[in-house]
Coordinates of C-alpha atoms in Angstrom, one line a residue:
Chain H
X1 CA -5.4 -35.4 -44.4
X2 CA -4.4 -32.6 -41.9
X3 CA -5.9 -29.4 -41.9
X4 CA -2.9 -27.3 -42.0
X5 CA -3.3 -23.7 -43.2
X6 CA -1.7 -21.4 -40.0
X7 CA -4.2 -18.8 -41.2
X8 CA -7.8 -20.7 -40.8
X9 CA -7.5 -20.2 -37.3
X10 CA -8.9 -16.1 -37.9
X11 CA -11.0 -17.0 -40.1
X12 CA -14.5 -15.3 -39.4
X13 CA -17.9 -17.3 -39.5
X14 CA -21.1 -16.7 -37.7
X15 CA -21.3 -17.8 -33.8
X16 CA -24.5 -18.9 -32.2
X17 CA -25.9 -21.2 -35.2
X18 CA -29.2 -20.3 -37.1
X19 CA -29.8 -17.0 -34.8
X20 CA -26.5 -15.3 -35.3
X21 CA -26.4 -16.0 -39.1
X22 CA -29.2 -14.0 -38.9
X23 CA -27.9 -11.0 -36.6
X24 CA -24.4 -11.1 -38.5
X25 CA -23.1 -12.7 -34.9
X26 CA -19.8 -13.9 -35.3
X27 CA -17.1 -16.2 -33.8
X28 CA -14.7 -13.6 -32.4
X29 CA -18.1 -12.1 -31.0
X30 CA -18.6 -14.9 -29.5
X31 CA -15.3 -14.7 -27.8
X32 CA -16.2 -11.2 -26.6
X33 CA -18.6 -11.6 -25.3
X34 CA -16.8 -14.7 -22.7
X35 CA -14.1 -12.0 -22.3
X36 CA -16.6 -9.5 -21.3
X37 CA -18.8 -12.0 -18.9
X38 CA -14.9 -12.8 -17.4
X39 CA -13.9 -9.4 -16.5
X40 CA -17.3 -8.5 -15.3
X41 CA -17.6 -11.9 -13.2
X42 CA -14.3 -11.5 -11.7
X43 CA -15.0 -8.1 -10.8
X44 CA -18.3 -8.7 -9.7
X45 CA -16.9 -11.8 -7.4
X46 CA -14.0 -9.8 -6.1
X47 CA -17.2 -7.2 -5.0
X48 CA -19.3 -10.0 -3.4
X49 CA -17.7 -10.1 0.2
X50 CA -16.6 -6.4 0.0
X51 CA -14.0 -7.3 3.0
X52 CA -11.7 -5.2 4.9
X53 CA -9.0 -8.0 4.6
X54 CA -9.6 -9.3 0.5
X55 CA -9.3 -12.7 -0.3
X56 CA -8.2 -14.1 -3.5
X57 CA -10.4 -13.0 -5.9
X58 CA -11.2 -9.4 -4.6
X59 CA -7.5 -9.0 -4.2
X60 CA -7.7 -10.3 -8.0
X61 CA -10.4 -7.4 -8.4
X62 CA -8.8 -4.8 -6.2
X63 CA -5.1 -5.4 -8.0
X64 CA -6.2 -5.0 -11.8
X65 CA -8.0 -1.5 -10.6
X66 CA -5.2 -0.4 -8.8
X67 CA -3.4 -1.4 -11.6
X68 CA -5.2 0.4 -14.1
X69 CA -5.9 3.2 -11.5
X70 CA -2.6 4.0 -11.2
X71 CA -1.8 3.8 -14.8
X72 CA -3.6 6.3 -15.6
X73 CA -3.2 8.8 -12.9
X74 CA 0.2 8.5 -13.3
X75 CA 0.2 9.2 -17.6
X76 CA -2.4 11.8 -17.0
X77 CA -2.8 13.5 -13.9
X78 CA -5.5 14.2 -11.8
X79 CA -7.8 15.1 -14.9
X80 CA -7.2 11.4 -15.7
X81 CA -10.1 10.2 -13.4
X82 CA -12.6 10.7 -16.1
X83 CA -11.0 8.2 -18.5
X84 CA -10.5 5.7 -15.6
X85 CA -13.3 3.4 -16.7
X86 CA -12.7 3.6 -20.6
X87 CA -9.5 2.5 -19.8
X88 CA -9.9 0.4 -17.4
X89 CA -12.7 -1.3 -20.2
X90 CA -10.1 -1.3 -22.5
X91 CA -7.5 -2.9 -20.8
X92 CA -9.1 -5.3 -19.5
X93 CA -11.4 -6.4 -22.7
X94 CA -7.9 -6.7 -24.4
X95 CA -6.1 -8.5 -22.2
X96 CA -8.7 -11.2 -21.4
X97 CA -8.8 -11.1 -25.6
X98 CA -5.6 -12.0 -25.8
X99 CA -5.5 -14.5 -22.7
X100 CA -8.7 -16.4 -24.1
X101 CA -7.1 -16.4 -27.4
X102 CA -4.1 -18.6 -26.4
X103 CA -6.5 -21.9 -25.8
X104 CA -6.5 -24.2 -28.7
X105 CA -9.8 -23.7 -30.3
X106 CA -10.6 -20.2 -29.5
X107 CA -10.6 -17.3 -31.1
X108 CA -8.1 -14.2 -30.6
X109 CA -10.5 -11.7 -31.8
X110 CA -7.0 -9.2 -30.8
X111 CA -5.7 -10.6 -34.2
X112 CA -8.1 -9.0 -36.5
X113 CA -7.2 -5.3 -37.6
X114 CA -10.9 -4.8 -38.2
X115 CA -11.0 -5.0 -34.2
X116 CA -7.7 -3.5 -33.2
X117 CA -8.6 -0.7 -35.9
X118 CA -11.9 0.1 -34.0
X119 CA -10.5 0.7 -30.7
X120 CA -7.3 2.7 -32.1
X121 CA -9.6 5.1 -34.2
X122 CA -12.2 5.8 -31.3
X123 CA -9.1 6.2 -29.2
X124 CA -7.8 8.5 -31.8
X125 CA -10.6 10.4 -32.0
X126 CA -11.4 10.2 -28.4
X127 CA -7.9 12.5 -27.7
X128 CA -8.9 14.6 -30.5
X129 CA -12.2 15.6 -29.0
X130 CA -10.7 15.7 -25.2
X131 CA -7.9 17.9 -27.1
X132 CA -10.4 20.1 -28.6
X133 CA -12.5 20.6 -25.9
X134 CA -9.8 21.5 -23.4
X135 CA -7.9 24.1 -25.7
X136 CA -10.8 24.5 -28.5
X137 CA -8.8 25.4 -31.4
X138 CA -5.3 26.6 -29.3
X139 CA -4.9 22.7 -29.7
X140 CA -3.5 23.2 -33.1
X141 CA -0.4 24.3 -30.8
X142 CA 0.0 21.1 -30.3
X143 CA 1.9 20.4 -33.4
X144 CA 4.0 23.8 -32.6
X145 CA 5.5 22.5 -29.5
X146 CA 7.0 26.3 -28.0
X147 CA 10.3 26.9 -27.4
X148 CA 11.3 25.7 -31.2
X149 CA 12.7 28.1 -33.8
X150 CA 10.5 29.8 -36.2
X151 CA 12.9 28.8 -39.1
X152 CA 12.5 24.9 -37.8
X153 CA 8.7 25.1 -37.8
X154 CA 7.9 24.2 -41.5
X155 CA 9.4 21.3 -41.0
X156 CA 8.3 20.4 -37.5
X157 CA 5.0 20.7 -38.2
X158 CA 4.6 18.1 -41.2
X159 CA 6.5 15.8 -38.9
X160 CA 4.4 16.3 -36.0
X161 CA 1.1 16.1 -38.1
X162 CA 2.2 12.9 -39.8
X163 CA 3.5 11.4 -36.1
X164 CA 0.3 12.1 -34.9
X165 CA -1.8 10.8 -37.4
X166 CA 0.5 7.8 -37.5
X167 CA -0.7 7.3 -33.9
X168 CA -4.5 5.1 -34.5
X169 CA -2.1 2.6 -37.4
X170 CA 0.8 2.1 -35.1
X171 CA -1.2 1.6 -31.8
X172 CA -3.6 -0.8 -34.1
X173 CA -1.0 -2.6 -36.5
X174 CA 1.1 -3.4 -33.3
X175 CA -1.7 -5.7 -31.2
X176 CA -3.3 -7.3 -34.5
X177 CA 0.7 -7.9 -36.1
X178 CA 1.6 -9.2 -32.2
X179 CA -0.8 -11.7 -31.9
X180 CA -1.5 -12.8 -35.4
X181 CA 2.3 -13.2 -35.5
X182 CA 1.7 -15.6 -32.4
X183 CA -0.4 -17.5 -33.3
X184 CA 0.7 -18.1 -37.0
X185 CA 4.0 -19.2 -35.7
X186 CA 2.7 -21.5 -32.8
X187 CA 0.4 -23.2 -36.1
X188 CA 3.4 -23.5 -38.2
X189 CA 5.9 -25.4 -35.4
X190 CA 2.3 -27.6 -34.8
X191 CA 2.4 -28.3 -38.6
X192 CA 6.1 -28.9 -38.7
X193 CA 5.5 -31.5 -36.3
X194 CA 2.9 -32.9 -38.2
X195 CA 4.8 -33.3 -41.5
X196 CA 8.0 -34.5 -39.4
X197 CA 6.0 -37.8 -38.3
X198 CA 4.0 -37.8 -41.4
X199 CA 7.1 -38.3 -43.8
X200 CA 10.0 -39.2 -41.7
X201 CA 8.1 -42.0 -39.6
X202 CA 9.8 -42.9 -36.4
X203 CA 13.2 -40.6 -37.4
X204 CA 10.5 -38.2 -37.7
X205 CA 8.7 -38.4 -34.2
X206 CA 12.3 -38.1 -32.7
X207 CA 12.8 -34.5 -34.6
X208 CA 9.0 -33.4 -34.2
X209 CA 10.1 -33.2 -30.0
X210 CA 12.5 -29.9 -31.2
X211 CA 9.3 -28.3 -32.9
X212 CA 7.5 -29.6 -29.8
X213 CA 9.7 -27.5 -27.7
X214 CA 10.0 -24.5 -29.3
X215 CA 6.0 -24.3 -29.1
X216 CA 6.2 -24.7 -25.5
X217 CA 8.5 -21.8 -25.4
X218 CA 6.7 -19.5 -27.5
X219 CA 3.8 -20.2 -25.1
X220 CA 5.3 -18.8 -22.5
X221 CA 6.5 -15.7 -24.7
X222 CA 2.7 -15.5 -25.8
X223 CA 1.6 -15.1 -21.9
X224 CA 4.1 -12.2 -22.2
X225 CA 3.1 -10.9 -25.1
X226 CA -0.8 -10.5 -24.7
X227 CA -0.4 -9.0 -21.3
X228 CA 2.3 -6.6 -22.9
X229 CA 0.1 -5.5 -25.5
X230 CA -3.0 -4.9 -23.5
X231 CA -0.4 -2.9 -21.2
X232 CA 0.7 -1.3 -24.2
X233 CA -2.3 -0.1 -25.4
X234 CA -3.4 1.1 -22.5
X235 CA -0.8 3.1 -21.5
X236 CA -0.4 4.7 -25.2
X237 CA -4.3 5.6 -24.9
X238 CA -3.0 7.1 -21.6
X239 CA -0.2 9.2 -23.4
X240 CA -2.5 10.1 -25.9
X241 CA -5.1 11.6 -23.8
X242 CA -2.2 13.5 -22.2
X243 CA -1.5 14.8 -24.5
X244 CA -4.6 15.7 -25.4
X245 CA -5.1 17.6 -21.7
X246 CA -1.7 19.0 -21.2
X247 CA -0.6 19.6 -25.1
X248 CA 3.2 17.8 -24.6
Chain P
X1 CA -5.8 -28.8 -48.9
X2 CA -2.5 -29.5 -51.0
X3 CA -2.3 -25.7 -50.9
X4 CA -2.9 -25.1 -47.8
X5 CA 0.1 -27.3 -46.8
X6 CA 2.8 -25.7 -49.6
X7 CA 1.3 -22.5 -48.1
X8 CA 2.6 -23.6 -44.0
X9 CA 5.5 -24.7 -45.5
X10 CA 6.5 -21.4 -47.4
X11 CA 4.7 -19.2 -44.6
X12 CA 7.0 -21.1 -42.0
X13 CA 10.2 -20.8 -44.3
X14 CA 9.5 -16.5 -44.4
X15 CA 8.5 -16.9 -40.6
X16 CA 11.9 -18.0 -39.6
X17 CA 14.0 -15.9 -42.4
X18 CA 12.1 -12.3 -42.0
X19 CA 8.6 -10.1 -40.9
X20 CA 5.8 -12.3 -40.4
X21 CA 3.2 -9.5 -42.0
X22 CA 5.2 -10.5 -45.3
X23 CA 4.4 -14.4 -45.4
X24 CA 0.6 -13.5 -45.4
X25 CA 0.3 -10.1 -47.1
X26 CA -1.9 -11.8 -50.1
X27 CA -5.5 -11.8 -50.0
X28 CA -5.2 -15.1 -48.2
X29 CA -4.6 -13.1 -44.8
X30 CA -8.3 -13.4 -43.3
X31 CA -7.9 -10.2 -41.6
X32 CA -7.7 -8.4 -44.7
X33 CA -10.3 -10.2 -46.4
X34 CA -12.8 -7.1 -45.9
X35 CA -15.4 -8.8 -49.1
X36 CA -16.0 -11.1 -46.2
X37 CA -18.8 -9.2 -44.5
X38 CA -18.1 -10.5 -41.1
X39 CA -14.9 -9.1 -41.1
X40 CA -16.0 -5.1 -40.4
X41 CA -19.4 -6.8 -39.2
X42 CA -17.9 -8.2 -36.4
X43 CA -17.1 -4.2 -34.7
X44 CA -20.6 -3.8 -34.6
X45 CA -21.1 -6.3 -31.9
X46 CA -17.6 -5.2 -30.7
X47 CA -19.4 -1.8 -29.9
X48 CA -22.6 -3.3 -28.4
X49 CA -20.5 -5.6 -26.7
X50 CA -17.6 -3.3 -25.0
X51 CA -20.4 -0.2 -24.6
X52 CA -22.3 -3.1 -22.1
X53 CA -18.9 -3.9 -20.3
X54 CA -18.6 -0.4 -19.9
X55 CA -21.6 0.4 -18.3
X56 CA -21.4 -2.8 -15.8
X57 CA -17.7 -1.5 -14.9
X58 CA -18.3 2.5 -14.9
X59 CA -21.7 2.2 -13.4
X60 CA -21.3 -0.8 -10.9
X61 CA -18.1 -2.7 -10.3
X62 CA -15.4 0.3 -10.5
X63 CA -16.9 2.2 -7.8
X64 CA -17.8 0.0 -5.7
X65 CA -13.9 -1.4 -5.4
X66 CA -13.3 1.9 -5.3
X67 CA -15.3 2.4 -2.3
X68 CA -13.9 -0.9 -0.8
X69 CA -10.6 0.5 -1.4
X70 CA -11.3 4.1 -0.2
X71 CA -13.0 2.8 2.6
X72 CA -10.2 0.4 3.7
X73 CA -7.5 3.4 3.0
X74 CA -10.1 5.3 5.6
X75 CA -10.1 2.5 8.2
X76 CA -5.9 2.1 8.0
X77 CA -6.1 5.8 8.8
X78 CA -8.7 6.2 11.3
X79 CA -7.1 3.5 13.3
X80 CA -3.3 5.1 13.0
X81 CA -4.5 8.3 14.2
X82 CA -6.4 6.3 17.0
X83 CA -3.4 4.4 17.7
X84 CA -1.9 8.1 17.5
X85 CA -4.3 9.2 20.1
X86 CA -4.0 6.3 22.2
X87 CA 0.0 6.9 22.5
X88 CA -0.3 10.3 23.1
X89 CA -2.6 9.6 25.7
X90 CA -0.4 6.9 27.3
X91 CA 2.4 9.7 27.0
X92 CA 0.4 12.1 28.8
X93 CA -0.7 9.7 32.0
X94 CA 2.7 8.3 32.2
X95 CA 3.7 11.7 32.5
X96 CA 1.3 12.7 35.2
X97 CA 2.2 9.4 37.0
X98 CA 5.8 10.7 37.2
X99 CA 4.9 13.4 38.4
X100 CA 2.6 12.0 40.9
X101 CA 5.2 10.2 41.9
X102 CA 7.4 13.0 42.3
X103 CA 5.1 14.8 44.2
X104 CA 4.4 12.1 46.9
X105 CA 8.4 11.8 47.3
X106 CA 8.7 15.0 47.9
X107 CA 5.4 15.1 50.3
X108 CA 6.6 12.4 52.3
X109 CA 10.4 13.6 52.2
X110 CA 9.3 17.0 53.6
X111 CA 6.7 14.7 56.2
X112 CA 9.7 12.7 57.1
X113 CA 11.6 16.0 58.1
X114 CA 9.0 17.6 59.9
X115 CA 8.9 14.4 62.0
X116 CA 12.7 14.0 62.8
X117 CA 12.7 18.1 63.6
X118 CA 9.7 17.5 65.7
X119 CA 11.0 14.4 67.4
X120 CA 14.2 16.3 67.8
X121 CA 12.5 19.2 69.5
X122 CA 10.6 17.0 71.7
X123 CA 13.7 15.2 72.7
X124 CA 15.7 19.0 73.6
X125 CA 12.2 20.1 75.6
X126 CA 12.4 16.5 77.3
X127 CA 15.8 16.4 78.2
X128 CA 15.7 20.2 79.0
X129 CA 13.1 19.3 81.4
X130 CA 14.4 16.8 83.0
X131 CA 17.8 18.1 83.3
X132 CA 15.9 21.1 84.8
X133 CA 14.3 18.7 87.4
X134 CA 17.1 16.9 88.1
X135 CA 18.6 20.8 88.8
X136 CA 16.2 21.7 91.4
X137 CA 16.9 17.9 93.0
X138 CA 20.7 17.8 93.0
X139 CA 20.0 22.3 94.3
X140 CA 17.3 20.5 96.9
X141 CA 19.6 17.8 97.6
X142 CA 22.5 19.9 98.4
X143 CA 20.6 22.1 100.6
X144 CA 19.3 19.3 102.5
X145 CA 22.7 17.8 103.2
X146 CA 24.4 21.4 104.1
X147 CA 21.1 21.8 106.3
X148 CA 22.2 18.4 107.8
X149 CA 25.7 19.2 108.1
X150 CA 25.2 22.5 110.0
X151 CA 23.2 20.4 112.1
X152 CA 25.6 18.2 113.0
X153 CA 28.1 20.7 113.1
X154 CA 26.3 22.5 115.6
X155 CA 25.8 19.6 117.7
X156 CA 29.6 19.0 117.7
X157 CA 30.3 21.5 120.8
X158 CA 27.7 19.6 123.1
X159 CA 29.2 15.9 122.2
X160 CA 32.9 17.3 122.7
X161 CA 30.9 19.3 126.3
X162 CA 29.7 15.5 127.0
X163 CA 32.7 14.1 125.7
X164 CA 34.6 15.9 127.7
X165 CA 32.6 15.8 130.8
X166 CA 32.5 11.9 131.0
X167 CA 36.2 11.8 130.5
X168 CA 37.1 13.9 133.1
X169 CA 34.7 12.0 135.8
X170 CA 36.6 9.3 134.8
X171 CA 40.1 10.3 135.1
X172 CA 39.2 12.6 137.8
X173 CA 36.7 12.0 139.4
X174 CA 34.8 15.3 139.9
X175 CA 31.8 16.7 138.0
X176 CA 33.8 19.7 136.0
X177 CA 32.1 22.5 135.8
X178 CA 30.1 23.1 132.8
X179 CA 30.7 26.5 132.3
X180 CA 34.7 26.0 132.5
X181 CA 34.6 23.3 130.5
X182 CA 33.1 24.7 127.2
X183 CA 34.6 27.7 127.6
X184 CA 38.1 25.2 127.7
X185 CA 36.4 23.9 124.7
X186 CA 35.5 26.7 122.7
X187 CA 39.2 28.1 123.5
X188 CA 40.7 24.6 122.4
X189 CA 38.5 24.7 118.7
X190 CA 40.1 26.2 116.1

């Protein structure tokens, strides 16, 4: 019998045998931890030669921090620099997350909320602190944007507040919904496939090839999709912290 | 595992006819299965995990590409303003070769008149002086010949006296007198 439940794929067990059952090490830690020795290897390969002229991997190397550089000096000015590395850390954790998750086998640690929910928090509360230490309490303004009618004010505000503390579910809900939703569907065409040749035999193998396709197309929509939501997220941590800095 | 397979079946039938998030919002969703202690376990490695990376990348790896990128930004500079340099320098001494140039055609243009106006006034003294010399020869040579010509003039009376003398022994026969005869002479000369 086929295994065939779409959603065993995220399920969570302990990684590294006997010692991580004891450290509470899991799968998708397991995952992170590749995604962290990738970025820092191709990094640290790109750095190796340290040439004028860059070759292939440094150019690797040099693109994603330009990339990333200019990402967030663009969203958030000059003041940006500071955040450079955290976002930079995100981005790149993310986006290897969601690369590594697209191999059969491996785990898209991107698809948990528990995970997406983490880094949306600390990057809510990472704009809240930048916002409070740049304006101290004048960052209560923020949800006054000037120039807006007194009379229009009790109802901008609630609005505002709620938009704002909206901001840590959307940013999260959006990469765990994105990739779960991925992957569940690519299971689903597999299992299709699977019950096509199981109960129509021959007929069956014949139709299985449209399933068949449409998972190779929602491959290439899932390359998309995991860079797009690393850039996402990224560039909405950007936003925030301008907001943060330069209150609207 | 019966279940599991009615379960892809329905999940794919909601897949294709609305949201996703609504196929799996039972407790079956893994994600949401927070009894499972993994499940907000898991962000405490997350944290150890991601504060490492971020160490390795803000300490080591980001600002050293930086540097490489800073210092090639550097070098693409430095060597446009050398190039800069370089062309304004090549400017400069084409300049002052032009000008050189003009210079020495205008030193030798001036040269080259000085010589024809010298030459010229050697040629005016030169002929000057030699038409002067040729002056005083023709001025000498004149005087010589009216010299001679007096001369001869002078010795005219005596040949016609001799002349004149012989002839008359001949036709006559007598030795005229001398006296007669140029006086005859002198009388006859006009």
């Amino acid at each position: 019998m086929v295994e065939m439940d779409p959603l065993s794929q995220f399920h969570l067990q302990s990684g590294l045998g006997t010692l991580g059952r004891i450290i509470d090490f899991t799968n998708s830690n397991q995952m992170m931890v590749i995604a962290a020795l990738i970025v820092i290897t191709v990094m640290g390969i790109g750095l190796r030669r340290a040439a004028i002229v860059p070759g292939r991997m440094q150019g690797l190397a040099e693109l994603s921090y330009e990339f990333v550089h200019n990402m967030v000096i663009d969203t958030i000015g000059e003041e940006g620099k500071r955040f450079f590395p955290f976002v930079f850390t995100l981005f790149s954790f993310i986006l290897v997350g969601n690369l590594l998750g697209l191999f059969p086998y491996f785990f898209a640690f991107t698809s948990h909320i528990a995970i997406t929910g983490a880094l949306a928090f600390f990057v809510f509360f990472l704009s809240l602190i930048v916002g409070f230490w740049h304006h101290g309490f004048r960052f209560f303004k923020f949800f006054a944007p000037s120039g807006v009618p007194a009379w229009l004010l009790p109802l901008l505000i609630p609005i505002e507040v709620v938009s704002f503390l909206s901001r840590p579910v959307s940013l999260s809900v959006r990469l765990f919904a994105n990739i779960t939703a991925g992957h569940v569907m690519w299971e689903v065409f597999a299992g299709f496939m699977l019950m096509l040749v199981s109960s129509l035999g021959a007929l069956g193998v014949v139709a299985a090839l449209i399933p068949l396709g449409l998972n190779i197309a929602l491959t290439a929509l899932e390359f998309l999709v995991a860079f797009l939501q690393a850039y996402v997220f990224a560039i909405l941590t950007c936003l925030y912290l301008h907001d943060s800095i330069h209150l609207h | 595992m019966l279940c599991g397979r009615r379960f892809g079946v329905t999940a794919a039938a909601t897949m294709i006819t609305g949201f996703p998030a609504a196929a799996f919002a039972g407790e079956q969703l893994p994600q949401m299965d927070f009894a499972n202690p993994y499940t907000s376990g898991q962000v405490v490695w997350m944290v150890v995990i991601m504060v490492a990376l971020y160490y390795s990348l803000s300490r080591r790896a980001l600002p050293a590409i930086g540097g490489i990128i800073e210092n090639r930004r550097s070098r693409i500079a430095a060597d446009l303003n050398a190039a800069q340099e370089a062309k304004v320098a090549a400017e400069r001494t084409a300049a002052e070769l032009n000008r050189a140039i003009m210079t020495a055609r205008q030193a030798s243009q001036a040269l080259i008149a000085e010589a024809i106006a010298n030459a010229k006034r050697e040629a005016q003294q030169e002929s000057a002086h030699l038409n002067g010399r040729l002056a005083t020869e023709l001025a000498r040579a004149e005087a010589a010949i009216e010299a001679a010509r007096q001369n001869a003039l002078a010795a005219l009376p005596l040949i016609a006296e001799d002349v004149a003398d012989s002839l008359v022994q001949r036709l006559v026969g007598v030795e005229p007198d001398r006296r007669a005869l140029a006086k005859a002479l002198k009388s006859a000369q006009i």
